[in-house]
Short mmCIF file of C-alpha atoms and ligand atoms in Angstrom, two decimals:
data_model
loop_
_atom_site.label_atom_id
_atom_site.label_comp_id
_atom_site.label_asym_id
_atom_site.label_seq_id
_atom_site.Cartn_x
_atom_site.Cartn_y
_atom_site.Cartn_z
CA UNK G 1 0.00 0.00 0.00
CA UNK G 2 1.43 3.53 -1.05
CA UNK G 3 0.86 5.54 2.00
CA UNK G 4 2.50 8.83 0.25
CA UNK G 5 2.12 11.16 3.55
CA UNK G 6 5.14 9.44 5.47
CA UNK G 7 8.20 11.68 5.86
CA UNK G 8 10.82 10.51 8.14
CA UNK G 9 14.23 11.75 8.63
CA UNK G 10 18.05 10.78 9.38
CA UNK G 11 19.52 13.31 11.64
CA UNK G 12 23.24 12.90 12.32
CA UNK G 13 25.40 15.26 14.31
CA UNK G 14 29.12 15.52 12.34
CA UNK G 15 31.50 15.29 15.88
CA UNK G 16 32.17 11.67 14.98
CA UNK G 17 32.38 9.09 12.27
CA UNK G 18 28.97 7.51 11.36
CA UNK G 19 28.62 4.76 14.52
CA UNK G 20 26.74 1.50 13.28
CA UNK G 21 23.94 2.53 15.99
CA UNK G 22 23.20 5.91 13.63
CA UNK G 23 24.14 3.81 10.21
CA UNK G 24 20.96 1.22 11.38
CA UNK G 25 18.96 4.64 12.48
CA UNK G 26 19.35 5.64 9.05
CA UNK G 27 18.26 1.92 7.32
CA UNK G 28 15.62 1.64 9.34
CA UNK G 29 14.10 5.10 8.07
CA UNK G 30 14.86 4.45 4.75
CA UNK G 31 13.29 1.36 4.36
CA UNK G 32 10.11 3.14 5.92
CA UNK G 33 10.23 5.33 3.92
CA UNK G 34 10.90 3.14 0.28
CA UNK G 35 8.14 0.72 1.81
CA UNK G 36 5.59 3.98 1.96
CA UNK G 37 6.66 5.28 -1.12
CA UNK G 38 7.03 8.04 1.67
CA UNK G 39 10.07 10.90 1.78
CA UNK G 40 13.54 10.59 3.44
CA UNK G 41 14.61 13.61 4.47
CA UNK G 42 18.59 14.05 5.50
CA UNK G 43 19.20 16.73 8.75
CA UNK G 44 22.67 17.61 9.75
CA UNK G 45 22.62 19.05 13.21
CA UNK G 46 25.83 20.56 13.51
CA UNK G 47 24.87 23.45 15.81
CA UNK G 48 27.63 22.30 17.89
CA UNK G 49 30.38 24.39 16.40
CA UNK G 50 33.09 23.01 18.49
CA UNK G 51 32.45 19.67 17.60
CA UNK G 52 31.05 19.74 14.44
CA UNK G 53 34.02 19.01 11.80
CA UNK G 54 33.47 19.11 7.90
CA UNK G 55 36.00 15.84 7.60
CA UNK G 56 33.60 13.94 9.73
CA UNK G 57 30.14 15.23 7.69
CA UNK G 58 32.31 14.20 4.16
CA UNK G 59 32.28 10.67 5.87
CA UNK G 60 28.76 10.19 6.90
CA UNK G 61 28.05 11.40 3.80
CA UNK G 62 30.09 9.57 1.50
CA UNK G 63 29.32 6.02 4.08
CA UNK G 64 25.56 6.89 4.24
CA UNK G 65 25.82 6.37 0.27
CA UNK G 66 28.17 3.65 0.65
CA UNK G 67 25.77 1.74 2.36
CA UNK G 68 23.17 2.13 -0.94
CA UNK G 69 20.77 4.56 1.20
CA UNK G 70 19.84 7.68 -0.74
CA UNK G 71 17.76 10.85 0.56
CA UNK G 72 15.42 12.93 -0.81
CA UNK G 73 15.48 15.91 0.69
CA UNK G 74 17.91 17.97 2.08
CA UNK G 75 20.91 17.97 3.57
CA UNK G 76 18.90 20.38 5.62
CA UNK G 77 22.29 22.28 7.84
CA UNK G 78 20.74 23.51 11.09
CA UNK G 79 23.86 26.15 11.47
CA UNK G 80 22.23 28.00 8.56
CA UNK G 81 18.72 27.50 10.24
CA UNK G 82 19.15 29.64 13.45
CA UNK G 83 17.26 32.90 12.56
CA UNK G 84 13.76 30.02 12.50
CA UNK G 85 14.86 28.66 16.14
CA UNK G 86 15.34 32.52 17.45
CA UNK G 87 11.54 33.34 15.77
CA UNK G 88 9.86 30.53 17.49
CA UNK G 89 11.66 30.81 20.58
CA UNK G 90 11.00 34.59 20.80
CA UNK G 91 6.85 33.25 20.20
CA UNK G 92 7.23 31.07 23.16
CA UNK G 93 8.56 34.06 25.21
CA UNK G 94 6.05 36.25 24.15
CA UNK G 95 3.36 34.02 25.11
CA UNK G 96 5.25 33.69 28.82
CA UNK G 97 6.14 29.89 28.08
CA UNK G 98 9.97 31.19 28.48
CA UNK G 99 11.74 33.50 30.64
CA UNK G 100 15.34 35.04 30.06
CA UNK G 101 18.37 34.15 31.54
CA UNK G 102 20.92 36.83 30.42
CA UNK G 103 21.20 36.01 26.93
CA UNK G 104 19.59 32.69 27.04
CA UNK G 105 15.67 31.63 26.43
CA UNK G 106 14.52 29.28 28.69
CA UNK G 107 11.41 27.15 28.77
CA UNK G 108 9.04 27.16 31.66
CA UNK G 109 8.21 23.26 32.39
CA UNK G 110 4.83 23.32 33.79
CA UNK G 111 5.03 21.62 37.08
CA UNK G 112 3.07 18.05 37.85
CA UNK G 113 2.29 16.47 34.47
CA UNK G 114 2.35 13.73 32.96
CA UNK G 115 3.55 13.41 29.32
CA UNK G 116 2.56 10.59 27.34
CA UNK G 117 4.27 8.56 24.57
CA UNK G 118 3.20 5.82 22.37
CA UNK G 119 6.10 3.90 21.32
CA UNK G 120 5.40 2.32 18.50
CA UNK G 121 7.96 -0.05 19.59
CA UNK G 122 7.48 0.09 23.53
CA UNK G 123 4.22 0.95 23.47
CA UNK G 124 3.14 3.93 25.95
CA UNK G 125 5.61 5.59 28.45
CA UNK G 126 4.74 8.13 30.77
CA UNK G 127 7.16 11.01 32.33
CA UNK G 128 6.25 13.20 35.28
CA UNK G 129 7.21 16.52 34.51
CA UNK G 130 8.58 17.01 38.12
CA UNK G 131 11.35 15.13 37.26
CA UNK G 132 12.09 17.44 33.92
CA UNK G 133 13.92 20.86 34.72
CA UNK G 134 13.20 24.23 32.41
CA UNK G 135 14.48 23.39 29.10
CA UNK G 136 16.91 25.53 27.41
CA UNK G 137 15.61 26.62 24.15
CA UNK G 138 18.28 29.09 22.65
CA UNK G 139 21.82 29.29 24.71
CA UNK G 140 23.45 32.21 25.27
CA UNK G 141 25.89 32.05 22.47
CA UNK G 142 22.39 32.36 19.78
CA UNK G 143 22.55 28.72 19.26
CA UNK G 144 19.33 26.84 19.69
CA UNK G 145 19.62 23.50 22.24
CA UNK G 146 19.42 19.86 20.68
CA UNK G 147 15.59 19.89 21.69
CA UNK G 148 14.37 22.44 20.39
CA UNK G 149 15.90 22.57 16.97
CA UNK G 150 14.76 19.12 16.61
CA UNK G 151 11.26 20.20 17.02
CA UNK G 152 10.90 22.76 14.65
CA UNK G 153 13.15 20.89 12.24
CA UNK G 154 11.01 18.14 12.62
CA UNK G 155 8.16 20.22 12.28
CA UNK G 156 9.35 22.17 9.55
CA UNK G 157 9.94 19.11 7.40
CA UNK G 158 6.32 18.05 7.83
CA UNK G 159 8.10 14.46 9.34
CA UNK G 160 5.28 11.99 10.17
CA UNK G 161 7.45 9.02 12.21
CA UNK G 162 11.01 9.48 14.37
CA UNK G 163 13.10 6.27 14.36
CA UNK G 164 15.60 6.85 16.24
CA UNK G 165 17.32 4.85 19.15
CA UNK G 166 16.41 4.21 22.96
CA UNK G 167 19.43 6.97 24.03
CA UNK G 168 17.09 9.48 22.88
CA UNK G 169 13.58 8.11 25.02
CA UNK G 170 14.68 10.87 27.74
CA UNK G 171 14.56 14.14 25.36
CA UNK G 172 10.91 12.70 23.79
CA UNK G 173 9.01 14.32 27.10
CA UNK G 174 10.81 17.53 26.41
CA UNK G 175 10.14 17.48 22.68
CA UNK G 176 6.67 16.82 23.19
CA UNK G 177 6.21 19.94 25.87
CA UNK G 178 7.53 22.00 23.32
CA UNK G 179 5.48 20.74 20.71
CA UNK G 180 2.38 21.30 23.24
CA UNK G 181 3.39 25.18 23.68
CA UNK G 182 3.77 25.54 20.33
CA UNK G 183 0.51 24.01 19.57
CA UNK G 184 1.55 21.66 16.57
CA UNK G 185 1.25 18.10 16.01
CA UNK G 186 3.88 15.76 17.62
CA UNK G 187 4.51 12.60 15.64
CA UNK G 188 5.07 9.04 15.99
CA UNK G 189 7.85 7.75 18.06
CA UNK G 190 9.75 4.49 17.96
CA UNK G 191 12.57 4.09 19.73
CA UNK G 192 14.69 0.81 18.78
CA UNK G 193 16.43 -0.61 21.68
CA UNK G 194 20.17 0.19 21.43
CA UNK G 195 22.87 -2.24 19.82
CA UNK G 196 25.05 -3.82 22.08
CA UNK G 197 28.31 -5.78 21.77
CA UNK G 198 27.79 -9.72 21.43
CA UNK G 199 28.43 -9.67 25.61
CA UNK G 200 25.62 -6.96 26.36
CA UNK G 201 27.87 -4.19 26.81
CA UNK G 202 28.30 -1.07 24.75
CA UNK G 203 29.54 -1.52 21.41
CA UNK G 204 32.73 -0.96 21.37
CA UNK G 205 36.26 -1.49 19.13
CA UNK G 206 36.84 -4.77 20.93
CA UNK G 207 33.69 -6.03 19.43
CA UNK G 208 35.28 -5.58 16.21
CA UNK G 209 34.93 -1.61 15.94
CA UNK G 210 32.44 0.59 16.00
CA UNK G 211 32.22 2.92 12.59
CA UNK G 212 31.33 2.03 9.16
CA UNK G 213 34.00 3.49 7.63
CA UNK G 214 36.55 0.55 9.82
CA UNK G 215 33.97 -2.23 8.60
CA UNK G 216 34.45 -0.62 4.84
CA UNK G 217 38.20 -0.57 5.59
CA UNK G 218 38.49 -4.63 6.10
CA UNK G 219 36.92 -5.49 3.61
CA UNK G 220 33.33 -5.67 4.56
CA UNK G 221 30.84 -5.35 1.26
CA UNK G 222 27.88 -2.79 1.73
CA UNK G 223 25.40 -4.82 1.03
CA UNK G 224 26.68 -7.74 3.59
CA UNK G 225 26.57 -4.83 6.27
CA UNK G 226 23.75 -3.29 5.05
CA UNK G 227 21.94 -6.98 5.56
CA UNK G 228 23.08 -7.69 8.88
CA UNK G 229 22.63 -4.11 10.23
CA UNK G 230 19.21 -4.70 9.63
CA UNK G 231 18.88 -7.81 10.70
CA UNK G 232 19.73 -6.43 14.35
CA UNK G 233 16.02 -5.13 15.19
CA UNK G 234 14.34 -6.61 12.31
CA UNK G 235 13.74 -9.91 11.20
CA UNK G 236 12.45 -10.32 7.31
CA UNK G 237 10.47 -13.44 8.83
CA UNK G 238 10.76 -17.26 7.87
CA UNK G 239 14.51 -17.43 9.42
CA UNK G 240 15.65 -15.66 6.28
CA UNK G 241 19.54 -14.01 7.26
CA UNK G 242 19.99 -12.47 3.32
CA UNK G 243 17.74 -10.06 1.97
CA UNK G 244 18.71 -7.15 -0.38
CA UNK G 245 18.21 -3.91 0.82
CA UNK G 246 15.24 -3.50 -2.03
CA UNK G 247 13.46 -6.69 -1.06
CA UNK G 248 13.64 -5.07 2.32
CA UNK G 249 12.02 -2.48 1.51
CA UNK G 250 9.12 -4.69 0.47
CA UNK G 251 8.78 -6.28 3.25
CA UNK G 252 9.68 -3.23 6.02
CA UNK G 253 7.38 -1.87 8.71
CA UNK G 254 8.22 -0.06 12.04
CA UNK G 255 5.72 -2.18 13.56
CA UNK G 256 7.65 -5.11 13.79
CA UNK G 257 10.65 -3.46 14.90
CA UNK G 258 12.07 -5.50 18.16
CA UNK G 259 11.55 -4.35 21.28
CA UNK G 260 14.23 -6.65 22.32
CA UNK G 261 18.25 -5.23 22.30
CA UNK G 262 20.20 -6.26 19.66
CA UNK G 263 23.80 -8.46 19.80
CA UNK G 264 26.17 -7.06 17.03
CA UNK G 265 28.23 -10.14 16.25
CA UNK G 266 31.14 -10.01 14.45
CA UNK G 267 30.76 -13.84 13.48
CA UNK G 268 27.63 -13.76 12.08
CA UNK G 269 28.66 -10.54 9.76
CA UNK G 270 31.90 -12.54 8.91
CA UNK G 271 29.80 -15.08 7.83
CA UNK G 272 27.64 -13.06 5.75
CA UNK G 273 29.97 -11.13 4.01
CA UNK G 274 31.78 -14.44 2.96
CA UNK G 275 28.37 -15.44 0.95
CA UNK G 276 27.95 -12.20 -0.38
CA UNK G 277 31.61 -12.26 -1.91
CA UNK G 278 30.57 -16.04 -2.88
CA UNK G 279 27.91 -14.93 -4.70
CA UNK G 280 29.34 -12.32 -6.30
CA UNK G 281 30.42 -12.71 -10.18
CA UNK G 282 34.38 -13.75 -9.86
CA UNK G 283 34.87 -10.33 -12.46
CA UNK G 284 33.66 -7.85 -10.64
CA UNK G 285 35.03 -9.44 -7.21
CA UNK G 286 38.33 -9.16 -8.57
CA UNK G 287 37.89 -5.69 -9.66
CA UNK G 288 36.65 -5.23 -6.21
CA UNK G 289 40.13 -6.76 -4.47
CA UNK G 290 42.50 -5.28 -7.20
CA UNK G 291 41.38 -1.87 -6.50
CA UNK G 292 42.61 -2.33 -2.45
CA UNK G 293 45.78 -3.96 -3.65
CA UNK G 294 49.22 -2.91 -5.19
CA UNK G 295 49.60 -6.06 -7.58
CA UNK G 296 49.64 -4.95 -11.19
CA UNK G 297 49.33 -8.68 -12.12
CA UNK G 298 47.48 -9.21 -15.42
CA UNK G 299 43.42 -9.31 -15.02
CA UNK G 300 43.33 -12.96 -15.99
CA UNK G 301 45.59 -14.51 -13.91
CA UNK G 302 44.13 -12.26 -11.14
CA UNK G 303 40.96 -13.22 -11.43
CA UNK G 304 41.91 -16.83 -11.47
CA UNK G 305 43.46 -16.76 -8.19
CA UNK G 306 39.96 -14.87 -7.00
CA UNK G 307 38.29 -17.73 -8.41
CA UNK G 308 40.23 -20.14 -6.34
CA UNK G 309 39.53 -18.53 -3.27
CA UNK G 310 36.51 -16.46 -3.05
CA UNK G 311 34.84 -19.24 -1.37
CA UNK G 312 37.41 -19.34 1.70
CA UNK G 313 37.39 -15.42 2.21
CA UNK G 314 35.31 -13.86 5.09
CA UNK G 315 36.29 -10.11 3.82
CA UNK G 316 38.57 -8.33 1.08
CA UNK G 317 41.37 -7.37 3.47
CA UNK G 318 41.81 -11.31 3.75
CA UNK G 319 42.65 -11.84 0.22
CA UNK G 320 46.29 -10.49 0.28
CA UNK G 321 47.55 -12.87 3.37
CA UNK G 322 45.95 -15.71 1.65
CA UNK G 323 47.43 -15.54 -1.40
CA UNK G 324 50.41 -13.71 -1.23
CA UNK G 325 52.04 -16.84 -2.77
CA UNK G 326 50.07 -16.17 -6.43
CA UNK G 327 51.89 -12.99 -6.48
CA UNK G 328 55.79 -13.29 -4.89
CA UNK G 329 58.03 -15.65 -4.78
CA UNK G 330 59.15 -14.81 -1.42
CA UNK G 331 56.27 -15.95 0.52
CA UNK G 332 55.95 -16.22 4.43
CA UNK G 333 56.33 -19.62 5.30
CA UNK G 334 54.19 -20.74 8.53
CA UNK G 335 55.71 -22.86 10.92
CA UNK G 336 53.18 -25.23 10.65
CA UNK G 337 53.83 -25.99 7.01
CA UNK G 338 57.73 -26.28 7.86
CA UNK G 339 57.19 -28.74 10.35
CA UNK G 340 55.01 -30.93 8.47
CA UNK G 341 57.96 -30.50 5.07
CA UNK G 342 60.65 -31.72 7.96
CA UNK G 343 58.33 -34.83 8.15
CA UNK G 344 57.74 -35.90 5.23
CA UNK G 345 61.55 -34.86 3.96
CA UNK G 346 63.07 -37.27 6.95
CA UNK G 347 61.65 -40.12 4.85
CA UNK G 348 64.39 -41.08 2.21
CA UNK G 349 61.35 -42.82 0.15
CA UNK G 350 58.71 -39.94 0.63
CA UNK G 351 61.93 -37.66 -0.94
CA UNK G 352 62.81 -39.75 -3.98
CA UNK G 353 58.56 -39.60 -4.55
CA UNK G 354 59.15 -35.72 -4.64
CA UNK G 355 62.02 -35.44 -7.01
CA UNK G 356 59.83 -38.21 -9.21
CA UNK G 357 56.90 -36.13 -9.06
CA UNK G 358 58.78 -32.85 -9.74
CA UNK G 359 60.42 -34.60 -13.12
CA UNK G 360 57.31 -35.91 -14.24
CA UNK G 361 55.72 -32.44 -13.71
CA UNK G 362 58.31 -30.95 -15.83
CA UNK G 363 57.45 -33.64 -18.76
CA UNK G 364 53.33 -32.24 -18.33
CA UNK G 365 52.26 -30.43 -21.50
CA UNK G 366 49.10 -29.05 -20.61
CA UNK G 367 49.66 -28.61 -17.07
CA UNK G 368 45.96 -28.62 -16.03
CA UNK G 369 44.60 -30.01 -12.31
CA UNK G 370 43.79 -33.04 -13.77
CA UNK G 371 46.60 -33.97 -15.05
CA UNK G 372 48.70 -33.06 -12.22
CA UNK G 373 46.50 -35.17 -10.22
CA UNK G 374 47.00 -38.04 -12.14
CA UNK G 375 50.85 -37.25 -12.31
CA UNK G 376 50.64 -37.01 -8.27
CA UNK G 377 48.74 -40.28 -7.74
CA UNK G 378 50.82 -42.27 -9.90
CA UNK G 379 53.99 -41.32 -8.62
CA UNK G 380 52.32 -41.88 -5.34
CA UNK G 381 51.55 -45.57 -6.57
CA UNK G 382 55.06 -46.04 -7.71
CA UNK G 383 56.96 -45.60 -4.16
CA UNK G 384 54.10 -46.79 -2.32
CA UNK G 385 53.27 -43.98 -0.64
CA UNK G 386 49.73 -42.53 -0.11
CA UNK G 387 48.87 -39.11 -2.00
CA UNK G 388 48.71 -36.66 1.15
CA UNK G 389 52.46 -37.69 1.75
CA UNK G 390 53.12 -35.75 -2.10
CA UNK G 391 50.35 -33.19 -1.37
CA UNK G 392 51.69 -31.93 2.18
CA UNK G 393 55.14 -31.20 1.30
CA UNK G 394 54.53 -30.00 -2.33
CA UNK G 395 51.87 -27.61 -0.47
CA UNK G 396 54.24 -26.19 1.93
CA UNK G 397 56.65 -25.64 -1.11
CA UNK G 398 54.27 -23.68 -3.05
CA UNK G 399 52.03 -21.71 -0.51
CA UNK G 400 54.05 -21.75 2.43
CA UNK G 401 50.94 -22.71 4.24
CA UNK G 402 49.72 -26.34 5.35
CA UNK G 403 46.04 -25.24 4.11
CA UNK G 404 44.25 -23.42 1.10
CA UNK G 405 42.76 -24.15 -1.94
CA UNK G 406 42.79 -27.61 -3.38
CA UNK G 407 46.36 -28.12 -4.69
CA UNK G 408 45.79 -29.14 -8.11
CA UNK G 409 44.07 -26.77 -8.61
CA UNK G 410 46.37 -23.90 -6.90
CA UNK G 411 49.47 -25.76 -8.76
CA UNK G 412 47.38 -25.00 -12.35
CA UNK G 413 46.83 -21.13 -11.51
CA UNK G 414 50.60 -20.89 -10.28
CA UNK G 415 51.57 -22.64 -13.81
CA UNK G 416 54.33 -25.24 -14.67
CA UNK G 417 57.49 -23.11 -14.36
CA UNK G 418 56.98 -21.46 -10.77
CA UNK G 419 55.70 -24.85 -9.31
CA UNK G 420 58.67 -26.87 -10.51
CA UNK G 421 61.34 -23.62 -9.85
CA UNK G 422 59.76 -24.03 -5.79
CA UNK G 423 59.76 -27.96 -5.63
CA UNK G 424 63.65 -27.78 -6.88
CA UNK G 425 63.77 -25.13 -3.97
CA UNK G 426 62.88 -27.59 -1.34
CA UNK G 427 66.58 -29.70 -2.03
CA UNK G 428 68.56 -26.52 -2.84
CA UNK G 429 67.42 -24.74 0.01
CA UNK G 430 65.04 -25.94 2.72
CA UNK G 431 62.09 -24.25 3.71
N1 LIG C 1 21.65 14.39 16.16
C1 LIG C 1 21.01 13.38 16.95
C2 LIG C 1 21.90 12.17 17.01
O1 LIG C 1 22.80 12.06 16.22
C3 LIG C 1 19.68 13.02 16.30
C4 LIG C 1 18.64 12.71 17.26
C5 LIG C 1 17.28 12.47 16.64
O2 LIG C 1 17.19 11.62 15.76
O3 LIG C 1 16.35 13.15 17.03
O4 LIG C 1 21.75 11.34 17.88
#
């Protein structure tokens, strides 16, 4: 149903990087919005001139659109707004709702009242005004107070629904008094419990940071955050954990936000970026990893090795550890896969079966996984060996790691000439 009348709005203060708490504020409006048909309007409150920085506003920016969210309207800069909050502060002191304070305007909190609020996630919540004090409204420097401008802004902007999170339940009494005295229309709350680290305390770096613009630095994809930011408060029913951000939208509505706090864990968006980069087309997922890395390989041989591992890879940033040996020859060699060459080189037999399988390599024409397989199991047959005691040692000569890819495969992308040159390596100079 097109309900065309629903404005909502994203209002982010620039004195930080865009938190994932604000970056789900913002989804969850958005798809409200897109499921309405309804208007998204974009409000930067960056009254605070202190703390209000134009690198920071770039980045919320530039990560708000990162994330594939788009506004309609605005941005709307409350520093350019201020003559508005003076005008309807100077109404409220003309009707004796505010008193002075040197330079300041103050609102009068009527005493012994109780405000109202129907969640439309926690459902009504009452406040006794005797536990509110008089509300600044402008501050003695001309600047309006958070309140306030978010009032008229709000009411301004014609917006129909706040989303916003529980840190802000406390300033809804105030908002509403205001919007009382001023005799317009509140409207609809819904405050979404906050999100917590995986062990219910504040989200912090240990939980694997706490900005989008570190999860965009290692390697997460958009859409995988995108999906799992709003899977933290929303659920798109049936069990479903992957949903595109415009089936989302389909499906979206602020009444079945969760009342219930949200567990940011790291895992679980691991996991879902890895089947995002799965699913992704092996082209454009190598476009994606050359761009963050310095090889200057050629595109096909690149996007081989991407091809190889895109199933193993939890994020971008993971690519360049894991297969460092595609693209040097002086690899890091884990101790793990020196310890299990030692092995397998103590065995005089096991170490003819590697020089035999490195000759017969060299006599391969085509060079392809199958073939080397054959070549491997053969050879294996020959000293009476089983395969794996062939496969761990030529591994550790070629990756420098004891696991990755299938081998015959990896030995294919690496091609005939570096394979052999690092098996030759092993007797000339051990790992
Ligand atoms: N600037 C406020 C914040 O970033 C917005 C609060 C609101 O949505 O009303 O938390």
């Amino acid at each position: 149903m097109i309900q065309n009348n629903i404005r909502v709005r994203f209002a982010p203060s620039p004195t930080g990087y865009l938190h994932l708490g604000s970056a789900r504020t913002a989804l969850f409006n958005w798809l409200y919005a897109r499921h309405t048909g309804g208007v998204f309007v974009l409000r930067i409150e960056d009254t605070d001139k202190s703390r209000s920085k134009k690198e920071y506003l770039d980045e919320i920016l530039e990560d708000i659109k990162w994330l594939g969210l788009d506004w309609d309207e605005g941005p709307i800069f409350q520093s350019e707004r201020i003559k508005k909050y003076t005008e309807y502060a100077t109404k409220l002191l003309d009707a004796k709702l505010a008193y002075r304070e040197g330079e300041a305007i103050i609102f009068k909190v009527p005493p012994s009242r109780v405000v109202k609020i129907n969640d439309m996630v926690h459902g009504e919540i009452c406040f006794n005004t005797d536990q509110i004090k008089d509300q600044v409204l402008m501050k003695s420097d001309g600047l309006p107070a958070y309140n306030f401008a978010c009032v008229i802004d709000d009411h301004e902007t014609n917006i129909t629904h706040i989303i916003r999170g529980d840190d802000h339940i406390s300033n809804t009494p105030k908002q509403m008094l205001f919007y009382e005295a001023l005799a317009i229309p509140a409207p609809c709350f819904a405050h979404m419990p906050l999100m917590m680290g995986k062990d219910g305390a504040k989200l912090s770096k240990r939980h694997g940071g706490v900005s989008v613009s570190e999860y965009k630095r290692e390697g997460f994809l958009p859409d995988a955050l995108a999906n799992y930011l709003l899977l933290l408060g929303w659920s798109p029913g049936e069990e479903r954990e992957i949903i595109s951000l415009e089936e989302a939208a389909g499906l979206f509505d602020v009444k079945n936000l969760s009342n219930v706090q949200a567990k940011f864990d790291i895992d679980k968006l691991r996991w879902l970026n890895g089947e995002y980069m799965r699913n992704m087309d092996t082209k454009s997922l190598a476009k994606l990893l050359k761009s963050r890395s310095s090889s200057e390989t050629d595109n096909t041989y690149f996007e081989k090795v991407v091809e190889l591992y895109k199933t193993r890879l939890k994020t971008l940033s993971e690519f360049t550890d894991m297969t460092e040996n595609f693209f040097k020859d002086d690899f890091k060699i884990e101790e793990d896969a020196k310890k299990k060459m030692d092995k397998f080189l103590k065995d005089e037999n096991t170490k003819k079966a590697i020089m035999d399988f490195t000759k017969e390599l060299e006599k391969s024409n085509t060079f392809t996984h199958g073939e080397i397989e054959n070549i491997c199991r053969k050879t294996a047959k020959k000293f009476n060996i089983k395969a794996a005691s062939l496969i761990h040692p030529t591994r550790a000569a070629i990756s420098g790691r004891s696991t990755g890819a299938g081998i015959f495969e990896m030995m294919e992308v690496l091609g005939k000439e570096r394979v052999i040159e690092r098996l030759k390596r092993i007797f000339s100079h051990p790992l």
